[in-house]
Amino acid sequence: MAALRRGMLEPLVLASLEAAQRYPAEVVVVLRGAGFPVQEGTLYPLLAKLRREELVSHEWRESPTGPPRKYFNLTSAGEEQLAAFREYWTALTQMIERIGRQP
């Protein structure tokens, strides 16, 4: 299950940015709130990778409580990647159901 959890991190991070721009600590809160265990130390390298792949972009914003924060959002390529993952996930879960019900 650990390998599956690692593989799920990227699409879950993309999904966490779908409705709103977030800075990394907010992404962690969203994922943990949904029951997905994640550490900030794992998230930063992934966000850098997603940015290099142009799936997310970022902007700096002033913070009321400290230094400026980097807020991430999905790009159109990120939206397409997330939509493709959702289609794949649906097909995969349907396949598991079909296989599991065969005598």
mmCIF file of N, CA, C and O in Angstrom:
data_model
loop_
_atom_site.group_PDB
_atom_site.id
_atom_site.type_symbol
_atom_site.label_atom_id
_atom_site.label_comp_id
_atom_site.label_asym_id
_atom_site.label_seq_id
_atom_site.Cartn_x
_atom_site.Cartn_y
_atom_site.Cartn_z
ATOM 1 N N MET A 1 0.798 -1.199 0.000
ATOM 2 C CA MET A 1 0.000 0.000 0.000
ATOM 3 C C MET A 1 0.846 1.270 0.000
ATOM 4 O O MET A 1 0.389 2.298 -0.477
ATOM 5 N N ALA A 2 2.054 1.207 0.522
ATOM 6 C CA ALA A 2 2.904 2.396 0.557
ATOM 7 C C ALA A 2 3.226 2.875 -0.857
ATOM 8 O O ALA A 2 3.237 4.079 -1.123
ATOM 9 N N ALA A 3 3.477 1.949 -1.781
ATOM 10 C CA ALA A 3 3.774 2.334 -3.165
ATOM 11 C C ALA A 3 2.555 2.993 -3.808
ATOM 12 O O ALA A 3 2.688 3.983 -4.539
ATOM 13 N N LEU A 4 1.381 2.468 -3.536
ATOM 14 C CA LEU A 4 0.158 3.069 -4.072
ATOM 15 C C LEU A 4 -0.025 4.478 -3.512
ATOM 16 O O LEU A 4 -0.353 5.417 -4.234
ATOM 17 N N ARG A 5 0.226 4.633 -2.222
ATOM 18 C CA ARG A 5 0.093 5.948 -1.579
ATOM 19 C C ARG A 5 1.065 6.946 -2.211
ATOM 20 O O ARG A 5 0.697 8.078 -2.512
ATOM 21 N N ARG A 6 2.319 6.515 -2.460
ATOM 22 C CA ARG A 6 3.297 7.407 -3.105
ATOM 23 C C ARG A 6 2.820 7.798 -4.500
ATOM 24 O O ARG A 6 2.959 8.940 -4.916
ATOM 25 N N GLY A 7 2.252 6.847 -5.234
ATOM 26 C CA GLY A 7 1.763 7.122 -6.573
ATOM 27 C C GLY A 7 0.557 8.039 -6.598
ATOM 28 O O GLY A 7 0.290 8.703 -7.601
ATOM 29 N N MET A 8 -0.166 8.083 -5.515
ATOM 30 C CA MET A 8 -1.371 8.918 -5.435
ATOM 31 C C MET A 8 -1.061 10.368 -5.073
ATOM 32 O O MET A 8 -1.897 11.241 -5.263
ATOM 33 N N LEU A 9 0.126 10.628 -4.584
ATOM 34 C CA LEU A 9 0.436 11.973 -4.097
ATOM 35 C C LEU A 9 0.303 13.019 -5.203
ATOM 36 O O LEU A 9 -0.322 14.061 -4.995
ATOM 37 N N GLU A 10 0.871 12.757 -6.371
ATOM 38 C CA GLU A 10 0.819 13.758 -7.443
ATOM 39 C C GLU A 10 -0.609 14.119 -7.844
ATOM 40 O O GLU A 10 -0.962 15.294 -7.849
ATOM 41 N N PRO A 11 -1.475 13.137 -8.175
ATOM 42 C CA PRO A 11 -2.838 13.540 -8.542
ATOM 43 C C PRO A 11 -3.604 14.192 -7.395
ATOM 44 O O PRO A 11 -4.427 15.084 -7.623
ATOM 45 N N LEU A 12 -3.328 13.804 -6.170
ATOM 46 C CA LEU A 12 -4.012 14.436 -5.044
ATOM 47 C C LEU A 12 -3.554 15.876 -4.846
ATOM 48 O O LEU A 12 -4.364 16.748 -4.517
ATOM 49 N N VAL A 13 -2.286 16.136 -5.073
ATOM 50 C CA VAL A 13 -1.803 17.523 -4.989
ATOM 51 C C VAL A 13 -2.451 18.350 -6.092
ATOM 52 O O VAL A 13 -2.924 19.470 -5.843
ATOM 53 N N LEU A 14 -2.514 17.813 -7.301
ATOM 54 C CA LEU A 14 -3.183 18.527 -8.388
ATOM 55 C C LEU A 14 -4.641 18.804 -8.019
ATOM 56 O O LEU A 14 -5.131 19.916 -8.208
ATOM 57 N N ALA A 15 -5.324 17.802 -7.477
ATOM 58 C CA ALA A 15 -6.728 17.980 -7.094
ATOM 59 C C ALA A 15 -6.877 19.032 -6.001
ATOM 60 O O ALA A 15 -7.837 19.802 -6.003
ATOM 61 N N SER A 16 -5.913 19.099 -5.089
ATOM 62 C CA SER A 16 -6.000 20.084 -4.002
ATOM 63 C C SER A 16 -5.875 21.513 -4.519
ATOM 64 O O SER A 16 -6.300 22.452 -3.848
ATOM 65 N N LEU A 17 -5.310 21.665 -5.706
ATOM 66 C CA LEU A 17 -5.136 23.000 -6.286
ATOM 67 C C LEU A 17 -6.218 23.333 -7.306
ATOM 68 O O LEU A 17 -6.213 24.409 -7.886
ATOM 69 N N GLU A 18 -7.143 22.421 -7.507
ATOM 70 C CA GLU A 18 -8.154 22.599 -8.534
ATOM 71 C C GLU A 18 -9.098 23.772 -8.241
ATOM 72 O O GLU A 18 -9.396 24.572 -9.120
ATOM 73 N N ALA A 19 -9.557 23.869 -7.023
ATOM 74 C CA ALA A 19 -10.575 24.868 -6.685
ATOM 75 C C ALA A 19 -9.995 26.184 -6.187
ATOM 76 O O ALA A 19 -10.686 27.196 -6.197
ATOM 77 N N ALA A 20 -8.739 26.169 -5.743
ATOM 78 C CA ALA A 20 -8.173 27.377 -5.147
ATOM 79 C C ALA A 20 -6.659 27.347 -5.198
ATOM 80 O O ALA A 20 -6.057 26.275 -5.145
ATOM 81 N N GLN A 21 -6.068 28.533 -5.275
ATOM 82 C CA GLN A 21 -4.623 28.641 -5.115
ATOM 83 C C GLN A 21 -4.302 28.353 -3.654
ATOM 84 O O GLN A 21 -5.043 28.769 -2.766
ATOM 85 N N ARG A 22 -3.214 27.651 -3.435
ATOM 86 C CA ARG A 22 -2.834 27.320 -2.055
ATOM 87 C C ARG A 22 -1.317 27.386 -1.914
ATOM 88 O O ARG A 22 -0.592 27.104 -2.857
ATOM 89 N N TYR A 23 -0.875 27.705 -0.720
ATOM 90 C CA TYR A 23 0.547 27.576 -0.438
ATOM 91 C C TYR A 23 0.758 26.189 0.169
ATOM 92 O O TYR A 23 -0.199 25.527 0.589
ATOM 93 N N PRO A 24 1.981 25.671 0.149
ATOM 94 C CA PRO A 24 2.213 24.269 0.506
ATOM 95 C C PRO A 24 1.611 23.823 1.839
ATOM 96 O O PRO A 24 1.059 22.723 1.923
ATOM 97 N N ALA A 25 1.686 24.647 2.869
ATOM 98 C CA ALA A 25 1.125 24.232 4.157
ATOM 99 C C ALA A 25 -0.386 24.016 4.050
ATOM 100 O O ALA A 25 -0.936 23.123 4.702
ATOM 101 N N GLU A 26 -1.061 24.803 3.208
ATOM 102 C CA GLU A 26 -2.505 24.605 3.003
ATOM 103 C C GLU A 26 -2.774 23.299 2.262
ATOM 104 O O GLU A 26 -3.749 22.612 2.546
ATOM 105 N N VAL A 27 -1.913 22.966 1.306
ATOM 106 C CA VAL A 27 -2.059 21.700 0.586
ATOM 107 C C VAL A 27 -1.959 20.537 1.574
ATOM 108 O O VAL A 27 -2.759 19.595 1.530
ATOM 109 N N VAL A 28 -1.007 20.614 2.482
ATOM 110 C CA VAL A 28 -0.842 19.573 3.502
ATOM 111 C C VAL A 28 -2.112 19.452 4.338
ATOM 112 O O VAL A 28 -2.606 18.342 4.585
ATOM 113 N N VAL A 29 -2.676 20.563 4.757
ATOM 114 C CA VAL A 29 -3.898 20.557 5.571
ATOM 115 C C VAL A 29 -5.047 19.906 4.798
ATOM 116 O O VAL A 29 -5.800 19.082 5.345
ATOM 117 N N VAL A 30 -5.187 20.244 3.521
ATOM 118 C CA VAL A 30 -6.256 19.678 2.702
ATOM 119 C C VAL A 30 -6.080 18.159 2.578
ATOM 120 O O VAL A 30 -7.038 17.396 2.765
ATOM 121 N N LEU A 31 -4.871 17.713 2.281
ATOM 122 C CA LEU A 31 -4.630 16.279 2.111
ATOM 123 C C LEU A 31 -4.822 15.517 3.420
ATOM 124 O O LEU A 31 -5.472 14.468 3.445
ATOM 125 N N ARG A 32 -4.290 16.046 4.489
ATOM 126 C CA ARG A 32 -4.464 15.381 5.789
ATOM 127 C C ARG A 32 -5.933 15.388 6.204
ATOM 128 O O ARG A 32 -6.421 14.421 6.776
ATOM 129 N N GLY A 33 -6.632 16.483 5.913
ATOM 130 C CA GLY A 33 -8.056 16.566 6.233
ATOM 131 C C GLY A 33 -8.877 15.522 5.503
ATOM 132 O O GLY A 33 -9.920 15.084 5.978
ATOM 133 N N ALA A 34 -8.398 15.112 4.328
ATOM 134 C CA ALA A 34 -9.074 14.062 3.557
ATOM 135 C C ALA A 34 -8.610 12.669 3.984
ATOM 136 O O ALA A 34 -9.075 11.670 3.445
ATOM 137 N N GLY A 35 -7.681 12.602 4.946
ATOM 138 C CA GLY A 35 -7.206 11.318 5.434
ATOM 139 C C GLY A 35 -5.962 10.799 4.738
ATOM 140 O O GLY A 35 -5.574 9.646 4.927
ATOM 141 N N PHE A 36 -5.314 11.634 3.938
ATOM 142 C CA PHE A 36 -4.105 11.201 3.234
ATOM 143 C C PHE A 36 -2.879 11.706 3.988
ATOM 144 O O PHE A 36 -2.686 12.911 4.131
ATOM 145 N N PRO A 37 -2.027 10.801 4.464
ATOM 146 C CA PRO A 37 -0.854 11.215 5.230
ATOM 147 C C PRO A 37 0.218 11.795 4.309
ATOM 148 O O PRO A 37 0.627 11.166 3.334
ATOM 149 N N VAL A 38 0.657 12.999 4.595
ATOM 150 C CA VAL A 38 1.699 13.636 3.784
ATOM 151 C C VAL A 38 2.551 14.516 4.683
ATOM 152 O O VAL A 38 2.060 15.064 5.666
ATOM 153 N N GLN A 39 3.816 14.607 4.336
ATOM 154 C CA GLN A 39 4.746 15.474 5.062
ATOM 155 C C GLN A 39 5.136 16.638 4.166
ATOM 156 O O GLN A 39 5.277 16.475 2.947
ATOM 157 N N GLU A 40 5.330 17.811 4.746
ATOM 158 C CA GLU A 40 5.735 18.974 3.948
ATOM 159 C C GLU A 40 7.036 18.712 3.209
ATOM 160 O O GLU A 40 7.212 19.145 2.078
ATOM 161 N N GLY A 41 7.939 17.961 3.822
ATOM 162 C CA GLY A 41 9.221 17.664 3.184
ATOM 163 C C GLY A 41 9.075 16.865 1.899
ATOM 164 O O GLY A 41 9.927 16.932 1.023
ATOM 165 N N THR A 42 8.010 16.113 1.765
ATOM 166 C CA THR A 42 7.733 15.364 0.543
ATOM 167 C C THR A 42 7.074 16.259 -0.494
ATOM 168 O O THR A 42 7.264 16.079 -1.698
ATOM 169 N N LEU A 43 6.319 17.217 -0.023
ATOM 170 C CA LEU A 43 5.524 18.055 -0.898
ATOM 171 C C LEU A 43 6.363 19.048 -1.702
ATOM 172 O O LEU A 43 6.126 19.255 -2.894
ATOM 173 N N TYR A 44 7.354 19.664 -1.081
ATOM 174 C CA TYR A 44 8.135 20.696 -1.761
ATOM 175 C C TYR A 44 8.842 20.180 -3.019
ATOM 176 O O TYR A 44 8.760 20.817 -4.077
ATOM 177 N N PRO A 45 9.535 19.047 -2.964
ATOM 178 C CA PRO A 45 10.159 18.541 -4.199
ATOM 179 C C PRO A 45 9.124 18.199 -5.276
ATOM 180 O O PRO A 45 9.367 18.407 -6.463
ATOM 181 N N LEU A 46 7.972 17.689 -4.866
ATOM 182 C CA LEU A 46 6.934 17.366 -5.839
ATOM 183 C C LEU A 46 6.396 18.631 -6.498
ATOM 184 O O LEU A 46 6.209 18.670 -7.723
ATOM 185 N N LEU A 47 6.154 19.683 -5.735
ATOM 186 C CA LEU A 47 5.683 20.938 -6.314
ATOM 187 C C LEU A 47 6.714 21.511 -7.289
ATOM 188 O O LEU A 47 6.351 22.040 -8.346
ATOM 189 N N ALA A 48 7.994 21.385 -6.971
ATOM 190 C CA ALA A 48 9.042 21.849 -7.883
ATOM 191 C C ALA A 48 9.010 21.040 -9.181
ATOM 192 O O ALA A 48 9.134 21.601 -10.274
ATOM 193 N N LYS A 49 8.817 19.742 -9.075
ATOM 194 C CA LYS A 49 8.721 18.876 -10.256
ATOM 195 C C LYS A 49 7.503 19.248 -11.102
ATOM 196 O O LYS A 49 7.593 19.370 -12.333
ATOM 197 N N LEU A 50 6.367 19.438 -10.448
ATOM 198 C CA LEU A 50 5.142 19.802 -11.167
ATOM 199 C C LEU A 50 5.296 21.157 -11.858
ATOM 200 O O LEU A 50 4.763 21.367 -12.949
ATOM 201 N N ARG A 51 6.031 22.039 -11.248
ATOM 202 C CA ARG A 51 6.281 23.353 -11.853
ATOM 203 C C ARG A 51 7.179 23.212 -13.077
ATOM 204 O O ARG A 51 6.923 23.814 -14.119
ATOM 205 N N ARG A 52 8.228 22.393 -12.975
ATOM 206 C CA ARG A 52 9.107 22.159 -14.131
ATOM 207 C C ARG A 52 8.332 21.536 -15.292
ATOM 208 O O ARG A 52 8.606 21.827 -16.452
ATOM 209 N N GLU A 53 7.371 20.683 -14.962
ATOM 210 C CA GLU A 53 6.550 20.029 -15.984
ATOM 211 C C GLU A 53 5.406 20.927 -16.463
ATOM 212 O O GLU A 53 4.596 20.507 -17.275
ATOM 213 N N GLU A 54 5.333 22.135 -15.902
ATOM 214 C CA GLU A 54 4.328 23.134 -16.248
ATOM 215 C C GLU A 54 2.895 22.680 -15.964
ATOM 216 O O GLU A 54 1.950 23.061 -16.643
ATOM 217 N N LEU A 55 2.748 21.865 -14.930
ATOM 218 C CA LEU A 55 1.426 21.429 -14.481
ATOM 219 C C LEU A 55 0.871 22.373 -13.424
ATOM 220 O O LEU A 55 -0.345 22.440 -13.225
ATOM 221 N N VAL A 56 1.765 23.077 -12.742
ATOM 222 C CA VAL A 56 1.369 24.108 -11.780
ATOM 223 C C VAL A 56 2.231 25.342 -12.032
ATOM 224 O O VAL A 56 3.304 25.259 -12.622
ATOM 225 N N SER A 57 1.719 26.470 -11.589
ATOM 226 C CA SER A 57 2.510 27.698 -11.586
ATOM 227 C C SER A 57 2.377 28.290 -10.186
ATOM 228 O O SER A 57 1.625 27.776 -9.360
ATOM 229 N N HIS A 58 3.122 29.337 -9.937
ATOM 230 C CA HIS A 58 3.036 29.942 -8.609
ATOM 231 C C HIS A 58 3.161 31.453 -8.708
ATOM 232 O O HIS A 58 3.607 31.995 -9.716
ATOM 233 N N GLU A 59 2.740 32.085 -7.647
ATOM 234 C CA GLU A 59 2.931 33.526 -7.500
ATOM 235 C C GLU A 59 3.220 33.809 -6.030
ATOM 236 O O GLU A 59 2.763 33.091 -5.150
ATOM 237 N N TRP A 60 3.995 34.837 -5.810
ATOM 238 C CA TRP A 60 4.312 35.253 -4.449
ATOM 239 C C TRP A 60 3.242 36.211 -3.961
ATOM 240 O O TRP A 60 2.799 37.078 -4.695
ATOM 241 N N ARG A 61 2.844 36.024 -2.702
ATOM 242 C CA ARG A 61 1.890 36.943 -2.068
ATOM 243 C C ARG A 61 2.403 37.304 -0.685
ATOM 244 O O ARG A 61 2.971 36.470 0.017
ATOM 245 N N GLU A 62 2.116 38.521 -0.307
ATOM 246 C CA GLU A 62 2.470 38.956 1.042
ATOM 247 C C GLU A 62 1.662 38.159 2.052
ATOM 248 O O GLU A 62 0.512 37.803 1.813
ATOM 249 N N SER A 63 2.281 37.881 3.179
ATOM 250 C CA SER A 63 1.616 37.162 4.257
ATOM 251 C C SER A 63 1.384 38.119 5.419
ATOM 252 O O SER A 63 2.270 38.898 5.766
ATOM 253 N N PRO A 64 0.214 38.044 6.043
ATOM 254 C CA PRO A 64 -0.031 38.927 7.188
ATOM 255 C C PRO A 64 0.774 38.535 8.423
ATOM 256 O O PRO A 64 0.895 39.313 9.357
ATOM 257 N N THR A 65 1.355 37.330 8.415
ATOM 258 C CA THR A 65 2.037 36.844 9.617
ATOM 259 C C THR A 65 3.517 36.563 9.421
ATOM 260 O O THR A 65 4.123 35.933 10.270
ATOM 261 N N GLY A 66 4.099 36.987 8.313
ATOM 262 C CA GLY A 66 5.513 36.696 8.116
ATOM 263 C C GLY A 66 5.959 37.009 6.708
ATOM 264 O O GLY A 66 5.407 37.901 6.061
ATOM 265 N N PRO A 67 6.950 36.261 6.233
ATOM 266 C CA PRO A 67 7.478 36.525 4.893
ATOM 267 C C PRO A 67 6.451 36.186 3.805
ATOM 268 O O PRO A 67 5.464 35.490 4.073
ATOM 269 N N PRO A 68 6.682 36.651 2.582
ATOM 270 C CA PRO A 68 5.761 36.317 1.488
ATOM 271 C C PRO A 68 5.658 34.802 1.304
ATOM 272 O O PRO A 68 6.584 34.063 1.623
ATOM 273 N N ARG A 69 4.520 34.373 0.786
ATOM 274 C CA ARG A 69 4.266 32.946 0.567
ATOM 275 C C ARG A 69 4.120 32.680 -0.926
ATOM 276 O O ARG A 69 3.605 33.499 -1.667
ATOM 277 N N LYS A 70 4.549 31.484 -1.312
ATOM 278 C CA LYS A 70 4.422 31.058 -2.693
ATOM 279 C C LYS A 70 3.110 30.283 -2.821
ATOM 280 O O LYS A 70 2.945 29.219 -2.233
ATOM 281 N N TYR A 71 2.163 30.840 -3.577
ATOM 282 C CA TYR A 71 0.869 30.202 -3.807
ATOM 283 C C TYR A 71 0.894 29.488 -5.154
ATOM 284 O O TYR A 71 1.282 30.069 -6.166
ATOM 285 N N PHE A 72 0.452 28.231 -5.145
ATOM 286 C CA PHE A 72 0.446 27.409 -6.356
ATOM 287 C C PHE A 72 -0.967 27.295 -6.908
ATOM 288 O O PHE A 72 -1.944 27.316 -6.165
ATOM 289 N N ASN A 73 -1.042 27.144 -8.224
ATOM 290 C CA ASN A 73 -2.319 26.885 -8.879
ATOM 291 C C ASN A 73 -2.082 25.989 -10.091
ATOM 292 O O ASN A 73 -0.965 25.871 -10.584
ATOM 293 N N LEU A 74 -3.163 25.351 -10.552
ATOM 294 C CA LEU A 74 -3.080 24.488 -11.729
ATOM 295 C C LEU A 74 -2.953 25.320 -12.992
ATOM 296 O O LEU A 74 -3.578 26.367 -13.126
ATOM 297 N N THR A 75 -2.179 24.830 -13.919
ATOM 298 C CA THR A 75 -2.155 25.394 -15.261
ATOM 299 C C THR A 75 -3.171 24.616 -16.087
ATOM 300 O O THR A 75 -3.753 23.615 -15.616
ATOM 301 N N SER A 76 -3.379 25.011 -17.322
ATOM 302 C CA SER A 76 -4.302 24.249 -18.165
ATOM 303 C C SER A 76 -3.760 22.838 -18.392
ATOM 304 O O SER A 76 -4.527 21.875 -18.424
ATOM 305 N N ALA A 77 -2.440 22.692 -18.499
ATOM 306 C CA ALA A 77 -1.851 21.353 -18.627
ATOM 307 C C ALA A 77 -2.102 20.525 -17.363
ATOM 308 O O ALA A 77 -2.349 19.316 -17.435
ATOM 309 N N GLY A 78 -2.058 21.168 -16.203
ATOM 310 C CA GLY A 78 -2.347 20.478 -14.949
ATOM 311 C C GLY A 78 -3.792 20.035 -14.872
ATOM 312 O O GLY A 78 -4.097 18.941 -14.385
ATOM 313 N N GLU A 79 -4.691 20.878 -15.354
ATOM 314 C CA GLU A 79 -6.113 20.513 -15.393
ATOM 315 C C GLU A 79 -6.333 19.304 -16.301
ATOM 316 O O GLU A 79 -7.090 18.395 -15.964
ATOM 317 N N GLU A 80 -5.649 19.302 -17.450
ATOM 318 C CA GLU A 80 -5.764 18.173 -18.371
ATOM 319 C C GLU A 80 -5.206 16.899 -17.750
ATOM 320 O O GLU A 80 -5.792 15.822 -17.887
ATOM 321 N N GLN A 81 -4.068 17.016 -17.074
ATOM 322 C CA GLN A 81 -3.459 15.858 -16.417
ATOM 323 C C GLN A 81 -4.398 15.299 -15.351
ATOM 324 O O GLN A 81 -4.566 14.086 -15.229
ATOM 325 N N LEU A 82 -5.015 16.168 -14.562
ATOM 326 C CA LEU A 82 -5.937 15.731 -13.514
ATOM 327 C C LEU A 82 -7.158 15.065 -14.123
ATOM 328 O O LEU A 82 -7.605 14.018 -13.646
ATOM 329 N N ALA A 83 -7.697 15.623 -15.199
ATOM 330 C CA ALA A 83 -8.851 15.015 -15.878
ATOM 331 C C ALA A 83 -8.487 13.641 -16.428
ATOM 332 O O ALA A 83 -9.269 12.681 -16.303
ATOM 333 N N ALA A 84 -7.304 13.509 -17.003
ATOM 334 C CA ALA A 84 -6.855 12.217 -17.532
ATOM 335 C C ALA A 84 -6.703 11.198 -16.404
ATOM 336 O O ALA A 84 -7.074 10.028 -16.551
ATOM 337 N N PHE A 85 -6.167 11.638 -15.263
ATOM 338 C CA PHE A 85 -6.038 10.728 -14.128
ATOM 339 C C PHE A 85 -7.406 10.261 -13.650
ATOM 340 O O PHE A 85 -7.594 9.078 -13.364
ATOM 341 N N ARG A 86 -8.348 11.185 -13.572
ATOM 342 C CA ARG A 86 -9.690 10.809 -13.112
ATOM 343 C C ARG A 86 -10.321 9.778 -14.051
ATOM 344 O O ARG A 86 -10.962 8.836 -13.585
ATOM 345 N N GLU A 87 -10.149 9.947 -15.354
ATOM 346 C CA GLU A 87 -10.669 8.963 -16.314
ATOM 347 C C GLU A 87 -9.997 7.612 -16.102
ATOM 348 O O GLU A 87 -10.657 6.574 -16.088
ATOM 349 N N TYR A 88 -8.681 7.618 -15.947
ATOM 350 C CA TYR A 88 -7.935 6.384 -15.720
ATOM 351 C C TYR A 88 -8.373 5.719 -14.425
ATOM 352 O O TYR A 88 -8.577 4.505 -14.371
ATOM 353 N N TRP A 89 -8.532 6.500 -13.383
ATOM 354 C CA TRP A 89 -8.933 5.972 -12.077
ATOM 355 C C TRP A 89 -10.314 5.322 -12.165
ATOM 356 O O TRP A 89 -10.525 4.242 -11.616
ATOM 357 N N THR A 90 -11.233 5.962 -12.857
ATOM 358 C CA THR A 90 -12.576 5.402 -13.025
ATOM 359 C C THR A 90 -12.500 4.064 -13.751
ATOM 360 O O THR A 90 -13.115 3.083 -13.327
ATOM 361 N N ALA A 91 -11.735 4.017 -14.838
ATOM 362 C CA ALA A 91 -11.587 2.766 -15.592
ATOM 363 C C ALA A 91 -10.929 1.687 -14.731
ATOM 364 O O ALA A 91 -11.343 0.519 -14.761
ATOM 365 N N LEU A 92 -9.941 2.073 -13.960
ATOM 366 C CA LEU A 92 -9.241 1.118 -13.100
ATOM 367 C C LEU A 92 -10.166 0.553 -12.024
ATOM 368 O O LEU A 92 -10.192 -0.663 -11.794
ATOM 369 N N THR A 93 -10.937 1.402 -11.376
ATOM 370 C CA THR A 93 -11.835 0.902 -10.323
ATOM 371 C C THR A 93 -12.939 0.031 -10.917
ATOM 372 O O THR A 93 -13.332 -0.967 -10.302
ATOM 373 N N GLN A 94 -13.408 0.365 -12.118
ATOM 374 C CA GLN A 94 -14.407 -0.487 -12.776
ATOM 375 C C GLN A 94 -13.808 -1.846 -13.114
ATOM 376 O O GLN A 94 -14.468 -2.877 -12.960
ATOM 377 N N MET A 95 -12.551 -1.866 -13.558
ATOM 378 C CA MET A 95 -11.887 -3.126 -13.859
ATOM 379 C C MET A 95 -11.744 -3.975 -12.599
ATOM 380 O O MET A 95 -11.996 -5.180 -12.618
ATOM 381 N N ILE A 96 -11.357 -3.363 -11.510
ATOM 382 C CA ILE A 96 -11.218 -4.099 -10.243
ATOM 383 C C ILE A 96 -12.559 -4.701 -9.842
ATOM 384 O O ILE A 96 -12.620 -5.853 -9.404
ATOM 385 N N GLU A 97 -13.626 -3.935 -9.981
ATOM 386 C CA GLU A 97 -14.963 -4.442 -9.648
ATOM 387 C C GLU A 97 -15.347 -5.618 -10.543
ATOM 388 O O GLU A 97 -15.876 -6.616 -10.068
ATOM 389 N N ARG A 98 -15.082 -5.507 -11.847
ATOM 390 C CA ARG A 98 -15.428 -6.599 -12.770
ATOM 391 C C ARG A 98 -14.626 -7.853 -12.438
ATOM 392 O O ARG A 98 -15.167 -8.947 -12.403
ATOM 393 N N ILE A 99 -13.347 -7.697 -12.214
ATOM 394 C CA ILE A 99 -12.506 -8.861 -11.913
ATOM 395 C C ILE A 99 -12.907 -9.478 -10.593
ATOM 396 O O ILE A 99 -12.975 -10.699 -10.460
ATOM 397 N N GLY A 100 -13.200 -8.657 -9.604
ATOM 398 C CA GLY A 100 -13.555 -9.155 -8.280
ATOM 399 C C GLY A 100 -14.885 -9.874 -8.242
ATOM 400 O O GLY A 100 -15.137 -10.668 -7.326
ATOM 401 N N ARG A 101 -15.722 -9.659 -9.214
ATOM 402 C CA ARG A 101 -17.054 -10.295 -9.207
ATOM 403 C C ARG A 101 -17.105 -11.518 -10.116
ATOM 404 O O ARG A 101 -18.162 -12.125 -10.235
ATOM 405 N N GLN A 102 -16.011 -11.842 -10.774
ATOM 406 C CA GLN A 102 -16.015 -13.020 -11.647
ATOM 407 C C GLN A 102 -15.860 -14.285 -10.811
ATOM 408 O O GLN A 102 -15.065 -14.333 -9.890
ATOM 409 N N PRO A 103 -16.651 -15.302 -11.166
ATOM 410 C CA PRO A 103 -16.540 -16.564 -10.401
ATOM 411 C C PRO A 103 -15.267 -17.306 -10.711
ATOM 412 O O PRO A 103 -14.615 -17.111 -11.657
#
